[in-house]
Structures are given as C-alpha cells and as structure tokens.
Coordinates of N, CA and C in Angstrom, one line a residue:
Chain A
X1 N -38.0 -3.3 8.9 CA -37.4 -2.4 8.0 C -36.0 -2.8 7.7
X2 N -35.5 -2.6 6.4 CA -34.2 -2.9 6.1 C -33.2 -1.9 6.6
X3 N -32.0 -2.4 7.0 CA -31.0 -1.4 7.5 C -29.8 -2.1 8.0
X4 N -28.9 -1.4 8.6 CA -27.7 -1.9 9.2 C -27.8 -1.7 10.7
X5 N -27.4 -2.7 11.4 CA -27.5 -2.7 12.9 C -26.1 -2.9 13.4
X6 N -25.6 -1.9 14.2 CA -24.3 -2.1 14.9 C -24.5 -2.2 16.4
X7 N -23.7 -3.0 16.9 CA -23.7 -3.2 18.4 C -22.3 -3.5 18.9
X8 N -22.0 -3.2 20.2 CA -22.8 -2.3 21.0 C -22.7 -0.8 20.6
X9 N -23.5 0.0 21.1 CA -23.5 1.4 20.7 C -22.3 2.1 21.5
X10 N -22.1 1.7 22.7 CA -21.0 2.2 23.5 C -20.2 1.0 24.1
X11 N -18.9 1.1 24.1 CA -18.1 0.0 24.6 C -16.8 0.6 25.2
X12 N -16.5 0.0 26.4 CA -15.3 0.4 27.1 C -14.4 -0.8 27.2
X13 N -13.1 -0.5 27.0 CA -12.1 -1.6 26.9 C -10.9 -1.2 27.7
X14 N -10.4 -2.2 28.4 CA -9.1 -1.9 29.1 C -8.0 -2.1 28.1
X15 N -6.9 -1.5 28.3 CA -5.7 -1.7 27.5 C -5.3 -3.1 27.4
X16 N -4.9 -3.6 26.3 CA -4.5 -5.0 26.1 C -5.6 -6.0 25.8
X17 N -6.8 -5.5 25.8 CA -8.0 -6.4 25.4 C -8.4 -6.2 24.0
X18 N -8.8 -7.3 23.4 CA -9.4 -7.3 22.1 C -10.9 -7.1 22.3
X19 N -11.5 -6.3 21.4 CA -13.0 -6.2 21.4 C -13.5 -6.4 20.0
X20 N -14.7 -6.9 19.9 CA -15.4 -7.1 18.6 C -16.6 -6.3 18.5
X21 N -16.7 -5.5 17.4 CA -17.9 -4.7 17.1 C -18.7 -5.4 16.0
X22 N -20.0 -5.5 16.3 CA -20.9 -6.3 15.4 C -21.5 -5.4 14.3
X23 N -21.7 -5.9 13.1 CA -22.4 -5.1 12.0 C -23.2 -6.2 11.3
X24 N -24.5 -6.0 11.2 CA -25.4 -6.9 10.5 C -26.3 -6.0 9.6
X25 N -26.5 -6.5 8.4 CA -27.3 -5.8 7.4 C -28.3 -6.8 6.8
X26 N -29.5 -6.3 6.6 CA -30.6 -7.1 5.9 C -31.0 -6.5 4.6
X27 N -30.1 -5.7 4.0 CA -30.4 -5.0 2.7 C -30.0 -5.9 1.5
X28 N -29.4 -7.0 1.8 CA -28.9 -7.9 0.7 C -27.8 -7.2 -0.1
X29 N -27.0 -6.4 0.5 CA -25.9 -5.7 -0.2 C -24.6 -6.6 -0.2
X30 N -23.9 -6.5 -1.3 CA -22.7 -7.3 -1.4 C -21.5 -6.6 -0.7
X31 N -21.4 -5.3 -0.9 CA -20.3 -4.5 -0.4 C -20.5 -4.0 1.0
X32 N -19.5 -4.2 1.9 CA -19.6 -3.7 3.3 C -18.3 -3.1 3.6
X33 N -18.4 -2.1 4.5 CA -17.2 -1.3 4.9 C -17.2 -1.0 6.4
X34 N -16.0 -0.8 6.9 CA -15.8 -0.2 8.2 C -15.0 1.0 8.2
X35 N -15.5 2.1 8.8 CA -14.9 3.4 8.9 C -14.6 3.7 10.3
X36 N -13.6 4.6 10.5 CA -13.3 5.1 11.8 C -13.4 6.6 11.7
X37 N -14.0 7.2 12.7 CA -14.2 8.7 12.7 C -13.6 9.2 14.0
X38 N -12.7 10.2 13.8 CA -12.1 10.9 15.0 C -12.5 12.4 14.9
X39 N -12.5 13.0 16.0 CA -12.9 14.5 16.1 C -12.1 15.3 15.1
X40 N -12.7 16.1 14.3 CA -12.1 17.0 13.4 C -11.5 16.4 12.2
X41 N -11.8 15.1 11.9 CA -11.2 14.4 10.8 C -12.4 13.8 9.9
X42 N -12.1 13.6 8.7 CA -13.0 12.9 7.9 C -13.0 11.4 8.2
X43 N -14.0 10.6 7.7 CA -14.1 9.2 7.9 C -12.9 8.6 7.2
X44 N -12.3 7.5 7.8 CA -11.2 6.8 7.2 C -11.6 5.3 7.1
X45 N -11.2 4.7 6.0 CA -11.6 3.3 5.7 C -10.6 2.4 6.4
X46 N -11.2 1.4 7.1 CA -10.4 0.4 7.9 C -10.3 -0.9 7.0
X47 N -11.4 -1.4 6.7 CA -11.5 -2.7 5.9 C -12.8 -2.6 5.0
X48 N -12.7 -3.4 3.9 CA -13.9 -3.5 3.1 C -14.0 -4.9 2.5
X49 N -15.2 -5.2 2.2 CA -15.5 -6.6 1.6 C -16.5 -6.5 0.5
X50 N -16.3 -7.1 -0.6 CA -17.2 -7.1 -1.7 C -18.1 -8.4 -1.7
X51 N -17.5 -9.5 -1.3 CA -18.2 -10.8 -1.3 C -17.9 -11.6 0.0
X52 N -18.6 -12.6 0.2 CA -18.4 -13.5 1.3 C -17.0 -14.1 1.2
X53 N -16.4 -14.2 2.4 CA -15.0 -14.8 2.5 C -14.0 -14.0 1.8
X54 N -14.2 -12.8 1.5 CA -13.2 -11.9 0.9 C -13.2 -10.6 1.5
X55 N -12.1 -10.0 1.9 CA -12.0 -8.7 2.4 C -10.6 -8.1 2.1
X56 N -10.6 -6.8 2.1 CA -9.3 -6.1 1.8 C -9.0 -5.0 2.8
X57 N -7.8 -4.7 3.0 CA -7.4 -3.7 3.9 C -7.7 -2.3 3.3
X58 N -8.1 -1.4 4.2 CA -8.3 0.0 3.7 C -7.1 0.8 4.1
X59 N -7.3 2.1 4.4 CA -6.2 3.0 4.6 C -5.5 2.9 6.0
X60 N -6.3 2.4 7.0 CA -5.8 2.3 8.3 C -6.1 1.0 9.0
X61 N -5.7 -0.1 8.3 CA -6.1 -1.5 8.8 C -5.2 -2.0 10.0
X62 N -4.1 -1.4 10.2 CA -3.2 -1.9 11.3 C -3.9 -1.9 12.6
X63 N -3.8 -3.1 13.3 CA -4.5 -3.2 14.6 C -5.9 -3.6 14.6
X64 N -6.4 -3.9 13.4 CA -7.8 -4.3 13.2 C -7.9 -5.6 12.4
X65 N -8.9 -6.4 12.6 CA -9.2 -7.6 11.8 C -10.7 -7.7 11.6
X66 N -11.0 -8.4 10.5 CA -12.4 -8.6 10.1 C -12.6 -10.0 9.6
X67 N -13.9 -10.4 9.5 CA -14.3 -11.6 8.8 C -15.6 -11.4 8.0
X68 N -15.8 -12.2 7.0 CA -17.0 -12.1 6.3 C -17.5 -13.5 5.9
X69 N -18.0 -14.2 6.9 CA -18.5 -15.6 6.8 C -19.9 -15.6 6.2
X70 N -20.6 -14.6 6.4 CA -22.0 -14.5 5.9 C -22.2 -13.2 5.2
X71 N -23.0 -13.1 4.2 CA -23.3 -11.9 3.5 C -23.8 -10.8 4.4
X72 N -24.6 -11.2 5.4 CA -25.2 -10.2 6.3 C -24.3 -9.6 7.3
X73 N -23.2 -10.3 7.6 CA -22.4 -9.9 8.8 C -21.0 -9.6 8.5
X74 N -20.5 -8.5 9.1 CA -19.1 -8.0 8.8 C -18.5 -7.5 10.2
X75 N -18.2 -8.4 11.1 CA -17.7 -7.9 12.4 C -16.3 -7.4 12.3
X76 N -16.0 -6.4 13.2 CA -14.7 -5.8 13.2 C -14.1 -6.1 14.6
X77 N -12.9 -6.6 14.7 CA -12.2 -6.8 15.9 C -11.1 -5.7 16.1
X78 N -11.1 -5.0 17.2 CA -10.1 -4.0 17.5 C -9.1 -4.8 18.4
X79 N -7.9 -5.0 17.9 CA -7.0 -5.8 18.7 C -6.1 -4.9 19.6
X80 N -5.4 -5.6 20.5 CA -4.5 -4.9 21.4 C -3.4 -4.2 20.7
X81 N -3.2 -4.6 19.4 CA -2.1 -3.9 18.6 C -2.5 -2.5 18.1
X82 N -3.8 -2.2 18.2 CA -4.2 -0.9 17.8 C -3.8 0.1 18.9
X83 N -2.9 1.0 18.5 CA -2.3 1.9 19.5 C -3.3 3.0 20.1
X84 N -4.2 3.4 19.3 CA -5.1 4.5 19.7 C -6.5 4.1 19.3
X85 N -7.1 3.2 19.9 CA -8.4 2.7 19.5 C -9.6 3.5 19.9
X86 N -9.5 4.4 20.8 CA -10.6 5.2 21.2 C -11.1 6.1 20.0
X87 N -12.3 5.8 19.5 CA -12.9 6.4 18.3 C -14.3 6.0 18.1
X88 N -14.9 6.6 17.1 CA -16.3 6.2 16.7 C -16.2 5.4 15.5
X89 N -16.8 4.2 15.5 CA -16.7 3.3 14.4 C -18.0 3.1 13.6
X90 N -18.0 3.3 12.3 CA -19.2 3.2 11.5 C -19.1 2.1 10.5
X91 N -20.1 1.3 10.4 CA -20.2 0.2 9.4 C -21.1 0.7 8.3
X92 N -20.8 0.4 7.1 CA -21.7 0.8 5.9 C -21.8 -0.3 4.9
X93 N -22.7 -0.2 4.0 CA -22.9 -1.1 2.9 C -23.4 -0.4 1.7
X94 N -23.2 -1.0 0.5 CA -23.7 -0.4 -0.7 C -24.2 -1.5 -1.6
X95 N -25.2 -1.2 -2.4 CA -25.8 -2.2 -3.2 C -25.0 -2.6 -4.4
X96 N -24.2 -1.6 -4.9 CA -23.4 -1.9 -6.1 C -22.1 -2.6 -5.7
X97 N -21.3 -2.7 -6.7 CA -19.9 -3.2 -6.4 C -19.1 -2.1 -5.6
X98 N -17.9 -2.5 -5.2 CA -17.1 -1.6 -4.5 C -16.9 -0.3 -5.2
X99 N -17.1 0.8 -4.5 CA -16.9 2.1 -5.1 C -18.1 2.6 -5.9
X100 N -19.2 1.9 -5.8 CA -20.4 2.4 -6.6 C -21.6 2.5 -5.7
X101 N -22.6 3.3 -6.1 CA -23.9 3.2 -5.4 C -23.9 4.0 -4.2
X102 N -25.2 4.2 -3.7 CA -25.4 4.9 -2.5 C -24.9 4.1 -1.3
X103 N -24.5 4.9 -0.3 CA -24.0 4.3 1.0 C -25.1 4.3 2.0
X104 N -25.1 3.2 2.8 CA -26.1 3.0 3.9 C -25.2 2.8 5.1
X105 N -25.5 3.6 6.2 CA -24.7 3.5 7.4 C -25.5 3.0 8.6
X106 N -24.7 2.3 9.5 CA -25.3 2.0 10.8 C -25.3 3.2 11.7
X107 N -25.7 3.0 13.0 CA -25.7 4.1 13.9 C -24.4 4.3 14.6
X108 N -23.4 3.4 14.4 CA -22.1 3.6 15.0 C -21.9 3.0 16.3
X109 N -20.6 2.7 16.6 CA -20.2 2.2 17.9 C -19.1 3.1 18.5
X110 N -19.3 3.5 19.7 CA -18.2 4.4 20.3 C -17.4 3.6 21.2
X111 N -16.1 3.4 20.9 CA -15.2 2.7 21.7 C -14.3 3.6 22.5
X112 N -14.2 3.3 23.8 CA -13.4 4.1 24.7 C -12.4 3.1 25.4
X113 N -11.2 3.4 25.4 CA -10.2 2.6 26.1 C -9.8 3.3 27.4
X114 N -9.9 2.5 28.5 CA -9.7 3.1 29.8 C -8.3 3.0 30.2
Chain B
X1 N -4.4 11.3 -4.3 CA -5.7 11.2 -3.6 C -6.4 12.6 -3.6
X2 N -7.7 12.5 -3.7 CA -8.5 13.8 -3.7 C -8.4 14.5 -2.3
X3 N -8.4 15.8 -2.4 CA -8.5 16.6 -1.2 C -9.9 17.3 -1.2
X4 N -10.6 17.1 -0.1 CA -12.0 17.6 0.0 C -12.0 18.7 1.1
X5 N -12.5 19.9 0.7 CA -12.6 21.0 1.7 C -14.1 21.4 1.8
X6 N -14.5 21.5 3.0 CA -15.9 22.0 3.2 C -15.9 23.3 3.9
X7 N -16.9 24.1 3.6 CA -17.0 25.4 4.2 C -18.5 25.8 4.4
X8 N -18.8 26.4 5.5 CA -18.0 26.7 6.6 C -17.8 25.4 7.5
X9 N -16.9 25.5 8.4 CA -16.8 24.3 9.4 C -17.9 24.3 10.4
X10 N -18.4 25.5 10.8 CA -19.5 25.6 11.7 C -20.4 26.7 11.2
X11 N -21.7 26.5 11.4 CA -22.7 27.5 11.0 C -23.9 27.5 11.9
X12 N -24.2 28.6 12.5 CA -25.4 28.8 13.3 C -26.3 29.8 12.7
X13 N -27.5 29.4 12.5 CA -28.5 30.2 11.8 C -29.8 30.2 12.6
X14 N -30.7 31.1 12.2 CA -32.0 31.1 12.8 C -33.0 30.3 12.0
X15 N -34.0 29.8 12.6 CA -35.0 29.0 12.0 C -35.6 29.8 10.8
X16 N -35.8 29.2 9.7 CA -36.3 29.8 8.5 C -35.3 30.3 7.5
X17 N -34.1 30.4 7.9 CA -33.0 31.0 7.0 C -32.7 29.9 5.9
X18 N -32.2 30.5 4.8 CA -31.7 29.7 3.7 C -30.2 29.4 4.0
X19 N -29.9 28.1 4.0 CA -28.6 27.6 4.3 C -27.8 27.1 3.1
X20 N -26.5 27.4 3.0 CA -25.7 26.9 2.0 C -24.4 26.3 2.6
X21 N -24.1 25.1 2.2 CA -22.9 24.5 2.7 C -22.1 24.1 1.4
X22 N -20.8 24.4 1.4 CA -20.0 24.2 0.2 C -19.0 23.1 0.3
X23 N -18.7 22.5 -0.8 CA -17.7 21.4 -0.9 C -16.9 21.6 -2.1
X24 N -15.5 21.6 -2.0 CA -14.6 21.7 -3.1 C -13.7 20.5 -3.1
X25 N -13.3 20.0 -4.2 CA -12.4 18.9 -4.3 C -11.3 19.2 -5.4
X26 N -10.3 18.4 -5.4 CA -9.1 18.8 -6.2 C -8.9 17.9 -7.4
X27 N -9.5 16.7 -7.5 CA -9.3 15.8 -8.6 C -10.6 15.4 -9.2
X28 N -10.7 15.2 -10.5 CA -11.9 14.7 -11.1 C -12.5 13.5 -10.4
X29 N -13.9 13.5 -10.4 CA -14.6 12.5 -9.6 C -15.6 11.8 -10.5
X30 N -16.1 10.7 -10.1 CA -17.2 10.0 -10.7 C -18.5 10.3 -10.0
X31 N -18.5 10.6 -8.7 CA -19.7 10.9 -8.0 C -19.4 11.6 -6.7
X32 N -20.4 12.3 -6.2 CA -20.2 13.1 -5.0 C -21.4 12.7 -4.1
X33 N -21.1 12.5 -2.8 CA -22.2 12.2 -1.8 C -22.3 13.3 -0.8
X34 N -23.6 13.6 -0.5 CA -23.8 14.4 0.7 C -24.5 13.5 1.8
X35 N -23.9 13.6 3.0 CA -24.4 12.8 4.1 C -24.8 13.7 5.2
X36 N -25.7 13.2 6.1 CA -26.1 13.9 7.2 C -25.8 13.0 8.5
X37 N -25.1 13.6 9.4 CA -24.7 12.8 10.6 C -25.5 13.4 11.8
X38 N -26.4 12.5 12.4 CA -27.2 13.0 13.5 C -26.4 13.2 14.7
X39 N -26.9 14.0 15.7 CA -26.2 14.1 17.0 C -25.8 12.8 17.6
X40 N -26.6 11.8 17.4 CA -26.3 10.5 18.0 C -25.2 9.7 17.3
X41 N -24.8 10.2 16.1 CA -23.7 9.6 15.4 C -24.1 8.9 14.1
X42 N -25.3 8.4 14.0 CA -25.7 7.7 12.7 C -25.6 8.6 11.5
X43 N -25.4 8.0 10.4 CA -25.2 8.8 9.1 C -26.3 8.3 8.2
X44 N -26.9 9.3 7.5 CA -27.9 9.1 6.5 C -27.4 9.7 5.2
X45 N -27.6 8.9 4.1 CA -27.2 9.5 2.8 C -28.3 10.4 2.3
X46 N -27.9 11.6 1.9 CA -28.9 12.6 1.4 C -29.0 12.6 -0.1
X47 N -27.8 12.7 -0.7 CA -27.8 12.7 -2.2 C -26.5 12.0 -2.7
X48 N -26.6 11.4 -3.9 CA -25.4 11.0 -4.6 C -25.6 11.6 -6.0
X49 N -24.7 12.4 -6.5 CA -24.8 13.1 -7.8 C -23.5 13.1 -8.5
X50 N -23.6 13.2 -9.8 CA -22.4 13.3 -10.7 C -22.5 14.4 -11.6
X51 N -23.7 15.0 -11.7 CA -23.9 16.2 -12.5 C -25.1 16.9 -12.1
X52 N -25.2 18.2 -12.4 CA -26.5 19.0 -12.3 C -26.9 19.2 -10.9
X53 N -28.2 18.9 -10.7 CA -28.9 19.3 -9.5 C -29.9 18.2 -9.1
X54 N -30.0 18.0 -7.7 CA -31.0 17.1 -7.2 C -31.8 17.8 -6.1
X55 N -33.0 17.5 -5.9 CA -33.9 18.1 -4.9 C -34.7 17.0 -4.2
X56 N -34.7 17.2 -2.9 CA -35.5 16.3 -2.1 C -36.1 17.0 -0.9
X57 N -37.4 17.3 -1.0 CA -38.0 18.1 0.0 C -37.4 19.5 0.1
X58 N -36.9 19.9 1.2 CA -36.3 21.2 1.4 C -34.8 21.2 1.1
X59 N -34.3 20.1 0.7 CA -32.8 20.0 0.4 C -32.6 20.0 -1.1
X60 N -31.5 20.8 -1.5 CA -31.1 20.8 -2.9 C -29.6 20.7 -2.9
X61 N -29.2 19.8 -3.8 CA -27.7 19.6 -4.0 C -27.4 20.0 -5.5
X62 N -26.3 20.7 -5.6 CA -25.8 21.0 -7.0 C -24.4 20.7 -7.1
X63 N -23.9 20.4 -8.3 CA -22.5 20.2 -8.6 C -22.1 20.8 -9.9
X64 N -20.9 21.4 -9.8 CA -20.3 22.0 -11.0 C -19.0 21.2 -11.3
X65 N -19.0 20.3 -12.2 CA -17.9 19.4 -12.5 C -16.7 20.2 -12.9
X66 N -16.9 21.2 -13.7 CA -15.7 22.0 -14.3 C -15.0 22.8 -13.1
X67 N -15.8 23.3 -12.2 CA -15.2 24.1 -11.1 C -14.9 23.2 -9.9
X68 N -15.2 21.9 -10.0 CA -14.9 21.0 -8.9 C -15.5 21.5 -7.6
X69 N -16.8 21.7 -7.6 CA -17.5 22.3 -6.5 C -18.9 21.8 -6.4
X70 N -19.4 21.6 -5.2 CA -20.8 21.3 -5.0 C -21.3 22.1 -3.8
X71 N -22.6 22.3 -3.8 CA -23.3 23.0 -2.7 C -24.5 22.2 -2.3
X72 N -24.7 22.3 -1.0 CA -25.9 21.7 -0.4 C -26.7 22.9 0.2
X73 N -28.0 23.0 -0.3 CA -28.8 24.1 0.2 C -30.0 23.5 1.0
X74 N -30.3 24.3 2.1 CA -31.5 23.9 2.9 C -32.4 25.1 2.9
X75 N -33.6 25.0 2.4 CA -34.6 26.1 2.4 C -35.5 26.0 3.6
X76 N -35.9 27.1 4.1 CA -36.8 27.2 5.3 C -36.3 26.3 6.4
X77 N -35.1 26.5 6.8 CA -34.4 25.7 7.8 C -35.2 25.6 9.1
X78 N -35.0 24.4 9.8 CA -35.7 24.1 11.0 C -34.7 23.5 12.0
X79 N -35.0 23.6 13.3 CA -34.1 23.1 14.3 C -33.7 21.6 14.1
X80 N -34.7 20.8 13.5 CA -34.4 19.4 13.3 C -33.3 19.2 12.2
X81 N -33.0 20.3 11.4 CA -31.9 20.2 10.4 C -30.5 20.2 11.1
X82 N -30.5 20.5 12.4 CA -29.2 20.6 13.1 C -28.5 19.3 13.0
X83 N -27.3 19.3 12.5 CA -26.6 18.0 12.3 C -25.2 18.4 11.7
X84 N -24.4 17.4 11.5 CA -23.1 17.6 10.7 C -23.4 17.1 9.3
X85 N -23.1 17.9 8.4 CA -23.2 17.5 6.9 C -21.9 17.3 6.3
X86 N -21.8 16.1 5.7 CA -20.5 15.6 5.2 C -20.5 15.4 3.7
X87 N -19.5 15.9 3.1 CA -19.3 15.7 1.6 C -18.3 14.6 1.4
X88 N -18.6 13.7 0.5 CA -17.6 12.7 0.2 C -17.6 12.5 -1.4
X89 N -16.3 12.4 -1.9 CA -16.2 12.3 -3.3 C -15.6 10.9 -3.7
X90 N -16.0 10.4 -4.9 CA -15.5 9.2 -5.4 C -14.6 9.5 -6.6
X91 N -13.3 9.1 -6.5 CA -12.4 9.4 -7.5 C -12.7 8.7 -8.8
X92 N -12.5 9.4 -9.9 CA -12.7 8.7 -11.2 C -11.9 7.5 -11.4
X93 N -10.7 7.5 -10.7 CA -9.8 6.4 -10.8 C -10.3 5.2 -10.1
X94 N -11.3 5.3 -9.2 CA -11.8 4.2 -8.5 C -10.8 3.6 -7.5
X95 N -10.9 2.4 -7.2 CA -10.0 1.7 -6.3 C -10.6 1.7 -4.9
X96 N -10.6 0.5 -4.2 CA -11.1 0.3 -2.9 C -12.5 0.9 -2.9
X97 N -12.8 1.7 -1.9 CA -14.1 2.4 -1.9 C -14.1 3.7 -2.6
X98 N -12.8 4.1 -3.0 CA -12.6 5.3 -3.8 C -13.1 6.6 -3.2
X99 N -13.5 6.5 -1.9 CA -14.1 7.7 -1.3 C -13.1 8.5 -0.5
X100 N -13.2 9.8 -0.6 CA -12.5 10.7 0.3 C -13.6 11.6 1.0
X101 N -13.5 11.6 2.3 CA -14.5 12.4 3.0 C -14.0 13.7 3.5
X102 N -14.9 14.7 3.4 CA -14.6 16.0 4.1 C -14.8 15.9 5.6
X103 N -14.3 16.9 6.3 CA -14.4 16.9 7.7 C -15.7 17.3 8.3
X104 N -16.6 17.7 7.4 CA -18.0 18.0 7.9 C -18.2 19.5 8.2
X105 N -19.5 19.9 8.1 CA -20.0 21.2 8.5 C -21.0 21.0 9.6
X106 N -20.7 21.6 10.8 CA -21.6 21.5 11.9 C -22.6 22.6 11.9
X107 N -23.9 22.2 11.6 CA -25.0 23.2 11.5 C -25.9 23.2 12.7
X108 N -26.1 24.4 13.2 CA -27.1 24.5 14.3 C -28.1 25.5 13.9
X109 N -29.4 25.1 13.9 CA -30.5 26.0 13.6 C -31.2 26.3 14.9
X110 N -31.2 27.6 15.3 CA -31.9 28.0 16.5 C -33.3 28.4 16.3
X111 N -34.2 28.1 17.2 CA -35.6 28.4 17.1 C -35.8 29.9 17.1

C-alpha cells in the first residue's frame, strides 16, 4: 500500500546530541513537509521541499536541518541548537505543487530530550 | 497570516449522537482541510473543500466562504470516531505550504 513511513516512532535524546528522523513515501509525491506539534498548539511548518535537491525553511526552521537527495526521502535532523526539541514530529506529502492538493501524513515521531 | 479558531476545544458525547465541530478563519482562503488525528498520533485527511458541501460515509463537511466558517458533522457517532479533529486553511495568497492549522477539537464518544 502507498503511504508515508516515519521512523522511529519514539526517540529519546540526551542534550547536546543530534538526532535524525526518517520520512519515506512511495506515493510519488513531489512536495514533502515536516511539521512540529506541541500540546495545545496547531501544527507548525519546519521545512518543506517541492523537488529533489531543493528545500526551504518554514516558520520554525532554527535548530533543524533537512535533505532531499531522493524524491522518496525527506529526513529531518534535530540539532543540538534546537533549544526545545521535545515534541511530536509529523512528515507529510502532497501530490500537487506546494500549497495545493490533499495532504498525506505519516504516523509521527515523538522525540523526548532527557 | 490567517487566524483559525475551532470550537469546541473538547467534546464528549454519547454513542449515536449527532456531532458538530466548527472552524472559523479570518482571511479569505483557497481551500480548507479537515483532518483526523488518531490517539496514536497519525493524521488522516478527511476532506479538502473550497465551497459547498462534501459527504463521505457518516461525515459531512460544509463551508460558507462569505461567513469564513466551516463545520464538520458526524452522524450516528461511534466510539471509533474518538479522535482530535483539526481544521487547516490555505490562504488565497499562497506561499510556502500556505497552511494555518487550528488547535484541534478533542472528541470522545462514549458507548
């Protein structure tokens, strides 16, 4: 079945460590997104990418980095520069261009900093 | 940037009841999404609409562009409908993903 796979589902990190969250899709979608969800808040956009080897900062990109070397993959690295990384992270894709079309989400990754 | 307000924030109802969740926004949009977030965290897209009404099974979504308001209705509610329902709007001006998300409505359907 087509879909978006995120891993790991749960991740614990010590302060000062970088961690990478995986996002893979087999929907052949061009646009991919990373969102952060905190309790009591709406989803916020971290990074987005419309095509391979191109990505743009979203509203809260500081302390995060991404790559888009393959159409299917859009990993997110949470760096030690991110001051408050404990959150739920969601990867999404859409079949149309940026800002168009239905959104497809993964199951999410919950990061906890110890 | 658009401001999206959902109401109610929390809703507990009995199985079989008719459920209405509301979403209001402040600036003209090109599309509105209704999303369902499972207790485990994954999100499923329920509807994307820009005018009128859409129906899928027991779910109905309506939008009034003039009033900047949308509603999600669930008929014959069931405990499996328990989830967080999220409204998201896409600004007419576009840009980036153009989306502003509401904080969600936490729905619990009791047997």
